[in-house]
PDB file of C-alpha atoms in Angstrom:
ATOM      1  CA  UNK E  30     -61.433-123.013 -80.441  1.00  0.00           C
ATOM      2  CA  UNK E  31     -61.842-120.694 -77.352  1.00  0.00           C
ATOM      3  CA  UNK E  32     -63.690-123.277 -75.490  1.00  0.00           C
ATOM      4  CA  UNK E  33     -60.227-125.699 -75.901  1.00  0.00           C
ATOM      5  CA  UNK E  34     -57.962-123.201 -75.018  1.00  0.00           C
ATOM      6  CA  UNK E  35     -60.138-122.394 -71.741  1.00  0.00           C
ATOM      7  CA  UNK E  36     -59.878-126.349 -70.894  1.00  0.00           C
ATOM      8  CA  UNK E  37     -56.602-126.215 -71.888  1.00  0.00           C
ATOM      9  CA  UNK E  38     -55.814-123.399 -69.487  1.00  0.00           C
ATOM     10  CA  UNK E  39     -58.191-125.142 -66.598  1.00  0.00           C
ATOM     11  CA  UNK E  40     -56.103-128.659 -66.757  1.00  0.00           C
ATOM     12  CA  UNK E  41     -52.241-126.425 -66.812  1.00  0.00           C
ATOM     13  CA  UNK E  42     -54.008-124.294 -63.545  1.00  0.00           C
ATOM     14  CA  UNK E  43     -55.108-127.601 -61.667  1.00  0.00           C
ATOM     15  CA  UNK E  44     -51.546-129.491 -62.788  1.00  0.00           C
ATOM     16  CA  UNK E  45     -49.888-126.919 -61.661  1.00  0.00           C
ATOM     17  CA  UNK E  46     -51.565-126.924 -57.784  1.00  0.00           C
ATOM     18  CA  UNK E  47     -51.221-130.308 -57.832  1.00  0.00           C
ATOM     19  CA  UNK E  48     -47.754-129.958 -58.262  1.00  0.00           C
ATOM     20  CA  UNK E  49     -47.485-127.191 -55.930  1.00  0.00           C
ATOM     21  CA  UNK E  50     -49.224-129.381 -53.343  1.00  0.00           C
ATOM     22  CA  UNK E  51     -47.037-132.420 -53.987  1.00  0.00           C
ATOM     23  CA  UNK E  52     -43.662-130.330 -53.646  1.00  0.00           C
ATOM     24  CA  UNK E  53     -44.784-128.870 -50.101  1.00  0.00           C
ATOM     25  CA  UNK E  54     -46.023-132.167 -48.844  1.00  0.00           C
ATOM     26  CA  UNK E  55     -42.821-133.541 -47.066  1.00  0.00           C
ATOM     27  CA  UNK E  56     -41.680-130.371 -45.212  1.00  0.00           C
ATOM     28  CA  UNK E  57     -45.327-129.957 -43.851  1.00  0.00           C
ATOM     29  CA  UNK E  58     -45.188-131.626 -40.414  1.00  0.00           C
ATOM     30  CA  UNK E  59     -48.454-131.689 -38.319  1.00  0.00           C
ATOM     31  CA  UNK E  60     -46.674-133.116 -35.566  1.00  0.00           C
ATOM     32  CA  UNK E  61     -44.708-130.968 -32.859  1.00  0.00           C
ATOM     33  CA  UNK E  62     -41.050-131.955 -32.115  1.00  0.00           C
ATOM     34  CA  UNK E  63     -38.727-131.168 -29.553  1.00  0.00           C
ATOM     35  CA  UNK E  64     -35.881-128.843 -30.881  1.00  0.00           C
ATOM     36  CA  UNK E  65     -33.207-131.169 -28.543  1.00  0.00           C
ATOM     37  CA  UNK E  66     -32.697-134.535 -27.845  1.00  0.00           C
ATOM     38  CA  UNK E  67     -30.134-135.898 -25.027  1.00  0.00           C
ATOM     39  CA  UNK E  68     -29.360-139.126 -25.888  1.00  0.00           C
ATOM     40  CA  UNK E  69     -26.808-140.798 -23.499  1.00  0.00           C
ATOM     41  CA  UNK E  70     -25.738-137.190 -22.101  1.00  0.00           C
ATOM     42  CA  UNK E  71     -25.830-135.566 -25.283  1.00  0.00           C
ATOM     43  CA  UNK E  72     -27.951-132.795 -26.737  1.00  0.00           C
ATOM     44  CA  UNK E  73     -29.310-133.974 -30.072  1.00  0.00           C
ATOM     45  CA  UNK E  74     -31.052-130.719 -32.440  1.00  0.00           C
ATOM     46  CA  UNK E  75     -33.330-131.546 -34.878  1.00  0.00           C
ATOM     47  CA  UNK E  76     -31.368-132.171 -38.404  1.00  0.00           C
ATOM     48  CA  UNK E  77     -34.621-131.628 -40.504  1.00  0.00           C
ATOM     49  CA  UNK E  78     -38.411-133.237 -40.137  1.00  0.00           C
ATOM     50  CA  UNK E  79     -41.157-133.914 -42.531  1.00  0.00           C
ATOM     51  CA  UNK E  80     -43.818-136.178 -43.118  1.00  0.00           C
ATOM     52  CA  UNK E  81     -43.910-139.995 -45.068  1.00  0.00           C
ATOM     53  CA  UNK E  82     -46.416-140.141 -47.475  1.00  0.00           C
ATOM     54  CA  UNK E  83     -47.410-143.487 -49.129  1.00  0.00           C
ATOM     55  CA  UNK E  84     -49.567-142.647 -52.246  1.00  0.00           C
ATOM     56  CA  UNK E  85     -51.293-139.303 -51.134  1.00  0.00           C
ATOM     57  CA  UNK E  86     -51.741-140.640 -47.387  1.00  0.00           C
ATOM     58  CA  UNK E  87     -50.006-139.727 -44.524  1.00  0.00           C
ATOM     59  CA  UNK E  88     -48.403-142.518 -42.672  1.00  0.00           C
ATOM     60  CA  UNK E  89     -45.967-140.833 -40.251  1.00  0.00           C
ATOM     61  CA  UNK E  90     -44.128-138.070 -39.306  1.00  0.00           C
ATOM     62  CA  UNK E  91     -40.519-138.286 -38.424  1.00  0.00           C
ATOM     63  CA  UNK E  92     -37.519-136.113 -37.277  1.00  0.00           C
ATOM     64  CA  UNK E  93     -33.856-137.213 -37.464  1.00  0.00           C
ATOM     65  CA  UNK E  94     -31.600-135.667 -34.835  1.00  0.00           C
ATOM     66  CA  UNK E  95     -27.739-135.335 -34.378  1.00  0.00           C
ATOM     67  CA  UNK E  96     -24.992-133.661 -32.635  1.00  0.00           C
ATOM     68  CA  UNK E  97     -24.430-131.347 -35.837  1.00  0.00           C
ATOM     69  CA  UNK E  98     -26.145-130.312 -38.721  1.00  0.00           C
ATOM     70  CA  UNK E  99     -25.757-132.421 -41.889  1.00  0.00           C
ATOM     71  CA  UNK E 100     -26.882-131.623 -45.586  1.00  0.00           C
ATOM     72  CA  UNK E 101     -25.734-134.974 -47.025  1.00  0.00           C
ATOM     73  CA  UNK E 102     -26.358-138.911 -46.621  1.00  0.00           C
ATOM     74  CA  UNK E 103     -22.724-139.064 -46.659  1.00  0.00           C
ATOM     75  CA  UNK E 104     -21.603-136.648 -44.093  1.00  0.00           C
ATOM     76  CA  UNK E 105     -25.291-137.952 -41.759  1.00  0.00           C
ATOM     77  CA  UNK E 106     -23.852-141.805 -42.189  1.00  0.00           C
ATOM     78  CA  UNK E 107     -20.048-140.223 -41.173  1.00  0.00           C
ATOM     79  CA  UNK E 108     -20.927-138.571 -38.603  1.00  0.00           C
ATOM     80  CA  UNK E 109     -20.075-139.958 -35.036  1.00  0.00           C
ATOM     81  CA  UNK E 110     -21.678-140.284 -32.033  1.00  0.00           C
ATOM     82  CA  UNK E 111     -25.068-140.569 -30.933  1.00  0.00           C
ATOM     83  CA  UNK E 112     -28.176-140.177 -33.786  1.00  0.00           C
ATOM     84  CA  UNK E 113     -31.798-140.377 -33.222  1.00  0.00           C
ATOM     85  CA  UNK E 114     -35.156-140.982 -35.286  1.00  0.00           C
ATOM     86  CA  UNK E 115     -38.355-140.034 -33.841  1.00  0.00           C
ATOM     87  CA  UNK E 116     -41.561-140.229 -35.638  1.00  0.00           C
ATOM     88  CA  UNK E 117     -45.445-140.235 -34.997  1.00  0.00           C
ATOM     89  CA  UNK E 118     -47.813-142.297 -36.538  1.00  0.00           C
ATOM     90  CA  UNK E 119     -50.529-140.301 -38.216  1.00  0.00           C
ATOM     91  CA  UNK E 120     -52.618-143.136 -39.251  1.00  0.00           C
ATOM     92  CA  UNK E 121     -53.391-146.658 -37.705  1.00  0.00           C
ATOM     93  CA  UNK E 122     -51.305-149.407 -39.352  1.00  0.00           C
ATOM     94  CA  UNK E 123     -50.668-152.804 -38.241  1.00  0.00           C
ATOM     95  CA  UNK E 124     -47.272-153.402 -36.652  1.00  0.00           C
ATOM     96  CA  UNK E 125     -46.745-156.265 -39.202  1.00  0.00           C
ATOM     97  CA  UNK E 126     -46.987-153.581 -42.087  1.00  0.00           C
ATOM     98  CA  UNK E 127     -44.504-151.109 -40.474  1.00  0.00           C
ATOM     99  CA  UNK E 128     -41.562-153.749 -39.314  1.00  0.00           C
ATOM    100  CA  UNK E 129     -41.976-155.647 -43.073  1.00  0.00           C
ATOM    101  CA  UNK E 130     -41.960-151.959 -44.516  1.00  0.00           C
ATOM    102  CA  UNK E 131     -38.726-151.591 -42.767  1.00  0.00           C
ATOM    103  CA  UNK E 132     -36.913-154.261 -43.831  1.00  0.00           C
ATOM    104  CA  UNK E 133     -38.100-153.953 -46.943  1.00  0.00           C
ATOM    105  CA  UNK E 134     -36.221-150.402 -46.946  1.00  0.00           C
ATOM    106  CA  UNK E 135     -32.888-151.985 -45.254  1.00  0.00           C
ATOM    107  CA  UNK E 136     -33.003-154.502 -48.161  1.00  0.00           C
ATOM    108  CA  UNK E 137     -33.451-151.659 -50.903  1.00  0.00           C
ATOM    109  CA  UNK E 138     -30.758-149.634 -49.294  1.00  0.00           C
ATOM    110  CA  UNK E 139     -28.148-152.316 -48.325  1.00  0.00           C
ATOM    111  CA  UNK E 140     -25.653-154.477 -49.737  1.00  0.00           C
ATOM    112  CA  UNK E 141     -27.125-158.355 -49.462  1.00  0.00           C
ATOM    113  CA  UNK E 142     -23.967-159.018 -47.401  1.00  0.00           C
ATOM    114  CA  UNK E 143     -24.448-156.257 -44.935  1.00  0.00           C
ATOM    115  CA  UNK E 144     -28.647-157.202 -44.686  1.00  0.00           C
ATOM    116  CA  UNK E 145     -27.493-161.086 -43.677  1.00  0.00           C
ATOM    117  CA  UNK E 146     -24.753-159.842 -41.305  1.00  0.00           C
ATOM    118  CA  UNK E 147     -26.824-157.623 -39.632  1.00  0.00           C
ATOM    119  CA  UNK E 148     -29.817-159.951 -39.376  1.00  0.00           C
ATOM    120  CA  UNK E 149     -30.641-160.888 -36.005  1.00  0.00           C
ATOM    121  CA  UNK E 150     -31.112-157.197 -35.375  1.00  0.00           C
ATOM    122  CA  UNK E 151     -33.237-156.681 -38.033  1.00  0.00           C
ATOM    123  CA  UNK E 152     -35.633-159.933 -36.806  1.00  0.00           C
ATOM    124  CA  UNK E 153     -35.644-157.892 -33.446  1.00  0.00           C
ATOM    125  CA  UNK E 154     -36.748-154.716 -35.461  1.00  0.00           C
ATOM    126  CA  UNK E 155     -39.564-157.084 -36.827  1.00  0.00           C
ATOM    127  CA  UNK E 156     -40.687-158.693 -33.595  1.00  0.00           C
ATOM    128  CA  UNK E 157     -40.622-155.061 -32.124  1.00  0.00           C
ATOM    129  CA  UNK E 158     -43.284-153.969 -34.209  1.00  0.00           C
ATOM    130  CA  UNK E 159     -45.168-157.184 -34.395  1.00  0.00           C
ATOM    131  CA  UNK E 160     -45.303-157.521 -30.805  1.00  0.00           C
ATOM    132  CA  UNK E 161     -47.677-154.506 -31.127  1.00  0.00           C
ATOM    133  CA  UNK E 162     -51.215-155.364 -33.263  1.00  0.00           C
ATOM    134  CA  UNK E 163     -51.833-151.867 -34.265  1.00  0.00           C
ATOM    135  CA  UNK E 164     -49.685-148.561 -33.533  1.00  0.00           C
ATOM    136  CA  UNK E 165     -52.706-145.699 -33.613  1.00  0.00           C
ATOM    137  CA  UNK E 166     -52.744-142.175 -34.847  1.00  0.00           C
ATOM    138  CA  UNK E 167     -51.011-140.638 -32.077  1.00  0.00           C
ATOM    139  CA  UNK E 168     -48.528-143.171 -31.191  1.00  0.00           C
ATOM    140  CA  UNK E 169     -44.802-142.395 -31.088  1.00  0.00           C
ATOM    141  CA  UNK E 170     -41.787-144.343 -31.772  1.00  0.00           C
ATOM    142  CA  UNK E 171     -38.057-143.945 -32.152  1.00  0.00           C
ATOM    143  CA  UNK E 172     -34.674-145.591 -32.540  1.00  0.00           C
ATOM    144  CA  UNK E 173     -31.960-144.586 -30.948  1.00  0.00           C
ATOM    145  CA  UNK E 174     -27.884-145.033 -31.444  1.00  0.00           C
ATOM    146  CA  UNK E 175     -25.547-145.020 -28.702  1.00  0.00           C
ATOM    147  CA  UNK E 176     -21.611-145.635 -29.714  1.00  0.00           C
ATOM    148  CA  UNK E 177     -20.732-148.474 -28.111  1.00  0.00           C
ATOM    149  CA  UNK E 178     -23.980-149.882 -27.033  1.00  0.00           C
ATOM    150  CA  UNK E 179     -25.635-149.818 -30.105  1.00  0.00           C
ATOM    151  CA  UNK E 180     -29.127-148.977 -31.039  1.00  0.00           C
ATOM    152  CA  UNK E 181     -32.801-149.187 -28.515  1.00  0.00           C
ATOM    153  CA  UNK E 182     -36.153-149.285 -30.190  1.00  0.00           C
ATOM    154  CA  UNK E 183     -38.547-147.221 -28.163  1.00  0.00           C
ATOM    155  CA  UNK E 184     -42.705-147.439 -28.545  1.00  0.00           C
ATOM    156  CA  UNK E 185     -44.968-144.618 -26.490  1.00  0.00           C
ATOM    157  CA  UNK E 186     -41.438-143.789 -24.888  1.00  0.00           C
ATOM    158  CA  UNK E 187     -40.892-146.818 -23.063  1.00  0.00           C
ATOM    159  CA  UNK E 188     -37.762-148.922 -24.288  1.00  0.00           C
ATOM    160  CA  UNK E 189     -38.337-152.450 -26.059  1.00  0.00           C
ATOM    161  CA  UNK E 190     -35.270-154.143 -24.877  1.00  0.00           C
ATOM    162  CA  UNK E 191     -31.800-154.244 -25.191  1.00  0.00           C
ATOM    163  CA  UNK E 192     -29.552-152.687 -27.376  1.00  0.00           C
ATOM    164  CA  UNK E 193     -29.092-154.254 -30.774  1.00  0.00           C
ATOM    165  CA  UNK E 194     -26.478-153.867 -33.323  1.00  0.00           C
ATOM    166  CA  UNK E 195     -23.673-151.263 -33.826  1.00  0.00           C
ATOM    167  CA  UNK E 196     -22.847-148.298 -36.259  1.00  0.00           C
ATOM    168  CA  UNK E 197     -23.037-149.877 -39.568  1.00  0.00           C
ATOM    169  CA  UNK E 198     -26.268-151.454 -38.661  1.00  0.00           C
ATOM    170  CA  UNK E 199     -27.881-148.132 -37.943  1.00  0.00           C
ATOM    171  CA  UNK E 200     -26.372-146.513 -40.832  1.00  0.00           C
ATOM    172  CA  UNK E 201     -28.156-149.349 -42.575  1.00  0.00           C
ATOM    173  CA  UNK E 202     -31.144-147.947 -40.597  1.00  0.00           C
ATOM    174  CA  UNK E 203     -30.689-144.193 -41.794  1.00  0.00           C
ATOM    175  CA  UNK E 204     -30.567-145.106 -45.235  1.00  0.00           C
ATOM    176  CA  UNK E 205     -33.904-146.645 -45.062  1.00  0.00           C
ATOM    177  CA  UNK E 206     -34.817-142.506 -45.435  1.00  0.00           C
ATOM    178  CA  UNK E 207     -31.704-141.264 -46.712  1.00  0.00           C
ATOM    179  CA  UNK E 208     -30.172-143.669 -48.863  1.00  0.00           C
ATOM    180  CA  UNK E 209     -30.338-144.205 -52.723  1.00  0.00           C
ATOM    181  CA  UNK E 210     -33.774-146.000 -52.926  1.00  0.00           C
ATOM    182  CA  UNK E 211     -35.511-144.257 -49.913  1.00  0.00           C
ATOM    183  CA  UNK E 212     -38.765-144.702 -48.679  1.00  0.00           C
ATOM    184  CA  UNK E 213     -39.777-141.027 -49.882  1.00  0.00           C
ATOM    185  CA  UNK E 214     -37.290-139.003 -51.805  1.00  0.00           C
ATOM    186  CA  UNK E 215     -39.114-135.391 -50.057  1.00  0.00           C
ATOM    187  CA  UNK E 216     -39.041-136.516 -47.051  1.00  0.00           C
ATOM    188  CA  UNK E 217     -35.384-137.323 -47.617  1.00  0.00           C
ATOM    189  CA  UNK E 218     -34.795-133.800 -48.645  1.00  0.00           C
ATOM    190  CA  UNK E 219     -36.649-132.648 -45.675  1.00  0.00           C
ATOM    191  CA  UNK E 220     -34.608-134.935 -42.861  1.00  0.00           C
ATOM    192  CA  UNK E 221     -31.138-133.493 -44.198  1.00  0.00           C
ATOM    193  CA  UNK E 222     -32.355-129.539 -43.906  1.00  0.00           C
ATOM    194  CA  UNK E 223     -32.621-129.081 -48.059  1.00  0.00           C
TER     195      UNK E 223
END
């Protein structure tokens, strides 16, 4: 009987790390971020950070910034003015994988009627990423919205064409992390500060 409650307490001590480690995972970052953005003459701050996990892997990090601090997908997707997502790949992927992963999110996140209305700038999105075989550990990309001009895809800093879309489309964009099916619900937490 003492030998069972030893394994008993073993398997509670290791669930419980486990847990531990799971809960601290998205607000570790290994990447370094600036603290500002400017965007289009204006100073961006970092809103929150954290990293994506798929499984136990790390795929990327990311950091959303904005012209104020927001705690909420509603007041982040209200907010005007400029926004910005930067992350950092911490793993090689294909392109393919990322873009498709992407859409995948806009679809989970999005009214049907809002994904076909806003889909020539999500096929840009996909040919963005595709366009590149592999992004490497290392590599960093970002999206960025401009009011009136609408939103640039950046890879290794260097712009990948025009603007596409307007606010609504990179709302649909931020809920891909924020929204109520996100990619990872901790790294959700992490990007709005909680």
């Amino acid at each position: 009987m003492k030998q069972i409650s030893t394994r008993l307490r073993c398997v509670l001590l290791v669930g419980a790390l486990v847990c531990t480690a799971l809960e601290a995972q998205a607000a570790t970052v290994s990447s370094t971020f600036a603290p500002t953005q400017v965007v289009q003459g204006s100073t961006l701050s970092v809103n929150g950070m954290g990293t994506r996990y798929r499984a136990v892997f790390k795929v990327y990090d990311l950091a959303l910034y904005t012209s104020s601090k927001v705690t909420t997908p509603e007041a982040l997707l209200a907010l005007p003015g400029p926004k910005r997502l930067s992350f950092v790949a911490l793993r090689d992927m294909p392109g393919t994988d990322l873009g498709l992963a992407f859409i995948k999110g806009l679809n989970s996140n999005s009214a049907p009627e809002l994904v076909q209305k806003h889909a020539a700038s999500s096929t840009r999105l996909i040919e963005i990423f595709s366009g590149k075989p592999k992004l490497v550990t290392g590599d960093t990309f970002a999206m960025e919205y401009v009011p009136g001009k609408g939103t640039t895809f950046f890879i290794q800093g260097q712009p990948q064409g025009a603007p596409v879309g307007d606010a609504e489309f990179f709302n649909m964009v931020l809920k891909i992390w924020v929204g109520p099916s996100p990619a990872d619900f901790k790294l959700k937490d992490a990007l709005l500060g909680q």
